[in-house]
Short mmCIF file of C-alpha atoms in Angstrom, two decimals:
data_model
loop_
_atom_site.label_atom_id
_atom_site.label_comp_id
_atom_site.label_asym_id
_atom_site.label_seq_id
_atom_site.Cartn_x
_atom_site.Cartn_y
_atom_site.Cartn_z
CA MET G 1 -5.61 121.65 10.14
CA SER G 2 -6.70 118.41 11.79
CA ARG G 3 -8.37 115.56 9.99
CA THR G 4 -11.02 113.46 11.65
CA LEU G 5 -11.39 109.74 11.19
CA GLY G 6 -14.91 110.00 9.75
CA ARG G 7 -17.89 107.73 10.21
CA ASP G 8 -16.52 104.91 8.03
CA GLY G 9 -13.19 105.04 9.84
CA TRP G 10 -14.88 104.67 13.21
CA PHE G 11 -16.92 101.72 11.93
CA ALA G 12 -13.74 100.10 10.64
CA LEU G 13 -12.06 100.65 14.01
CA LEU G 14 -15.08 99.21 15.83
CA ASP G 15 -14.99 96.21 13.50
CA LEU G 16 -11.31 95.66 14.33
CA VAL G 17 -12.08 95.76 18.05
CA ALA G 18 -14.99 93.34 17.49
CA CYS G 19 -12.74 90.90 15.60
CA LEU G 20 -10.03 91.11 18.27
CA ALA G 21 -12.66 90.53 20.97
CA GLY G 22 -14.24 87.64 19.05
CA PHE G 23 -10.98 85.83 18.55
CA GLY G 24 -9.90 86.70 22.11
CA ALA G 25 -13.07 85.12 23.47
CA ALA G 26 -12.46 82.11 21.23
CA ILE G 27 -8.94 81.63 22.59
CA LEU G 28 -10.30 81.88 26.14
CA GLY G 29 -12.98 79.34 25.25
CA GLU G 30 -10.33 77.04 23.84
CA TRP G 31 -8.27 77.41 27.00
CA PHE G 32 -11.26 76.63 29.24
CA TRP G 33 -12.38 73.72 27.05
CA ILE G 34 -9.01 72.07 26.37
CA GLY G 35 -7.25 73.30 29.48
CA PRO G 36 -3.54 73.74 30.01
CA VAL G 37 -2.70 71.84 26.81
CA LEU G 38 -2.86 75.22 25.03
CA ALA G 39 -0.05 76.57 27.16
CA HIS G 40 2.23 73.66 26.18
CA ARG G 41 1.73 74.02 22.42
CA PRO G 42 4.87 74.72 20.42
CA GLY G 43 5.31 78.39 19.67
CA THR G 44 3.24 81.27 20.95
CA TRP G 45 -0.52 81.55 20.70
CA VAL G 46 -0.46 85.35 20.29
CA LEU G 47 0.65 85.47 16.65
CA PRO G 48 -1.97 83.00 15.29
CA TRP G 49 -4.67 84.74 17.33
CA LEU G 50 -3.66 88.21 16.16
CA LEU G 51 -3.25 87.07 12.56
CA SER G 52 -6.69 85.43 12.58
CA ALA G 53 -8.31 88.54 14.03
CA VAL G 54 -6.68 90.88 11.49
CA VAL G 55 -7.57 88.60 8.56
CA SER G 56 -11.14 88.44 9.82
CA TRP G 57 -11.24 92.23 10.04
CA LEU G 58 -9.89 92.67 6.52
CA VAL G 59 -12.43 90.22 5.08
CA THR G 60 -15.24 91.91 7.03
CA VAL G 61 -14.34 95.54 6.31
CA PHE G 62 -13.43 95.63 2.63
CA PRO G 63 -16.60 94.23 1.01
CA GLU G 64 -19.08 97.04 1.52
CA ARG G 65 -22.50 95.92 2.73
CA GLN G 66 -22.06 92.34 1.57
CA TRP G 67 -23.18 90.19 4.52
CA HIS G 68 -24.58 92.63 7.00
CA GLU G 69 -28.20 91.90 6.09
CA GLY G 70 -30.06 88.62 6.08
CA VAL G 71 -29.20 85.15 7.37
CA ARG G 72 -27.97 83.83 4.02
CA LEU G 73 -25.50 86.67 3.72
CA TRP G 74 -24.27 86.11 7.30
CA VAL G 75 -23.52 82.51 6.41
CA GLY G 76 -21.60 83.77 3.37
CA GLY G 77 -19.64 86.13 5.62
CA PHE G 78 -18.81 83.33 8.04
CA LEU G 79 -17.59 81.11 5.21
CA ALA G 80 -15.53 83.94 3.72
CA VAL G 81 -13.85 84.74 7.05
CA THR G 82 -13.22 81.08 7.89
CA GLY G 83 -11.95 80.15 4.44
CA THR G 84 -9.64 83.14 4.19
CA ASN G 85 -8.30 82.46 7.67
CA LEU G 86 -7.58 78.84 6.78
CA LEU G 87 -5.77 79.86 3.60
CA VAL G 88 -3.69 82.51 5.34
CA GLN G 89 -2.82 80.16 8.21
CA CYS G 90 -1.69 77.49 5.72
CA GLY G 91 0.42 80.00 3.80
CA VAL G 92 2.04 81.42 6.92
CA THR G 93 2.75 77.91 8.22
CA TYR G 94 4.29 76.88 4.91
CA VAL G 95 6.41 79.98 4.36
CA PHE G 96 7.43 81.00 7.88
CA LYS G 97 7.06 77.65 9.76
CA ILE G 98 4.85 79.30 12.38
CA PRO G 99 2.40 76.89 14.04
CA PRO G 100 -1.15 77.61 12.82
CA ALA G 101 -4.13 78.50 14.92
CA SER G 102 -6.36 75.64 15.96
CA TRP G 103 -9.57 74.78 14.17
CA PHE G 104 -11.55 75.67 17.27
CA LEU G 105 -10.01 79.14 17.35
CA ILE G 106 -10.65 79.78 13.66
CA ILE G 107 -14.25 78.55 13.63
CA ALA G 108 -15.34 79.96 17.00
CA GLY G 109 -13.48 83.22 16.39
CA SER G 110 -15.10 83.59 12.97
CA ILE G 111 -18.57 83.04 14.44
CA LEU G 112 -17.97 85.49 17.28
CA SER G 113 -16.36 88.17 15.11
CA ILE G 114 -19.14 88.05 12.50
CA THR G 115 -21.72 88.18 15.30
CA LEU G 116 -20.04 91.14 17.02
CA THR G 117 -19.63 93.10 13.79
CA GLY G 118 -23.27 92.37 13.00
CA LEU G 119 -24.28 93.70 16.41
CA ILE G 120 -22.29 96.85 15.73
CA ARG G 121 -24.17 97.30 12.45
CA PHE G 122 -27.46 96.68 14.25
CA CYS G 123 -26.74 99.12 17.10
CA PHE G 124 -25.30 101.82 14.84
CA PRO G 125 -27.13 101.63 11.50
CA ASP G 126 -25.40 103.20 8.54
CA ASP G 127 -27.50 105.96 6.97
CA THR G 128 -25.62 106.06 3.70
CA VAL G 129 -26.56 103.74 0.87
CA ARG G 130 -23.62 102.23 -0.95
CA ALA G 131 -24.73 100.55 -4.11
CA GLY G 132 -23.68 100.50 -7.72
CA THR G 133 -20.38 100.88 -9.46
CA LEU G 134 -18.43 104.08 -9.95
CA LEU G 135 -16.95 104.30 -13.43
CA ALA G 136 -14.27 106.93 -13.69
CA GLY G 137 -13.21 108.18 -17.09
CA SER G 138 -14.84 107.89 -20.45
CA ASP G 139 -14.07 105.97 -23.62
CA ARG G 140 -15.92 103.95 -26.28
CA LEU G 141 -16.60 101.03 -23.96
CA ILE G 142 -18.18 103.28 -21.33
CA ASP G 143 -20.38 104.90 -23.96
CA GLU G 144 -21.50 101.46 -25.20
CA LEU G 145 -22.26 100.27 -21.68
CA ALA G 146 -24.19 103.43 -20.84
CA GLY G 147 -26.08 103.44 -24.13
#
């Protein structure tokens, strides 16, 4: 018996590819803008790039339908991706002494990844409506809230 990935799984996979492409384009933009200075940075550029892309994907995928509609919500998504990336980069630098990604990479990659995931949502609209809260179980508090 084989299991398929499902529609949500494919969207999550497309979002991961969009985040990897967004941060990949940002690292290429940084290389073209700054030049060969990037190649002479201490450490490798692959780990900060990959870490930034995965963090961006996690922040984009887990909140369902949060910033995929409206300009104000896109700005909120950009700030969430950028802020989380900055926090993770600081933590990884502090704990593991790995050089962090550059500001240009984090900001440009966040803009590009949010834009690409938004384009995916625009090209492939989701037919299901996800709203509300699922309360599992029943006790006095649930009865008071429902009543």
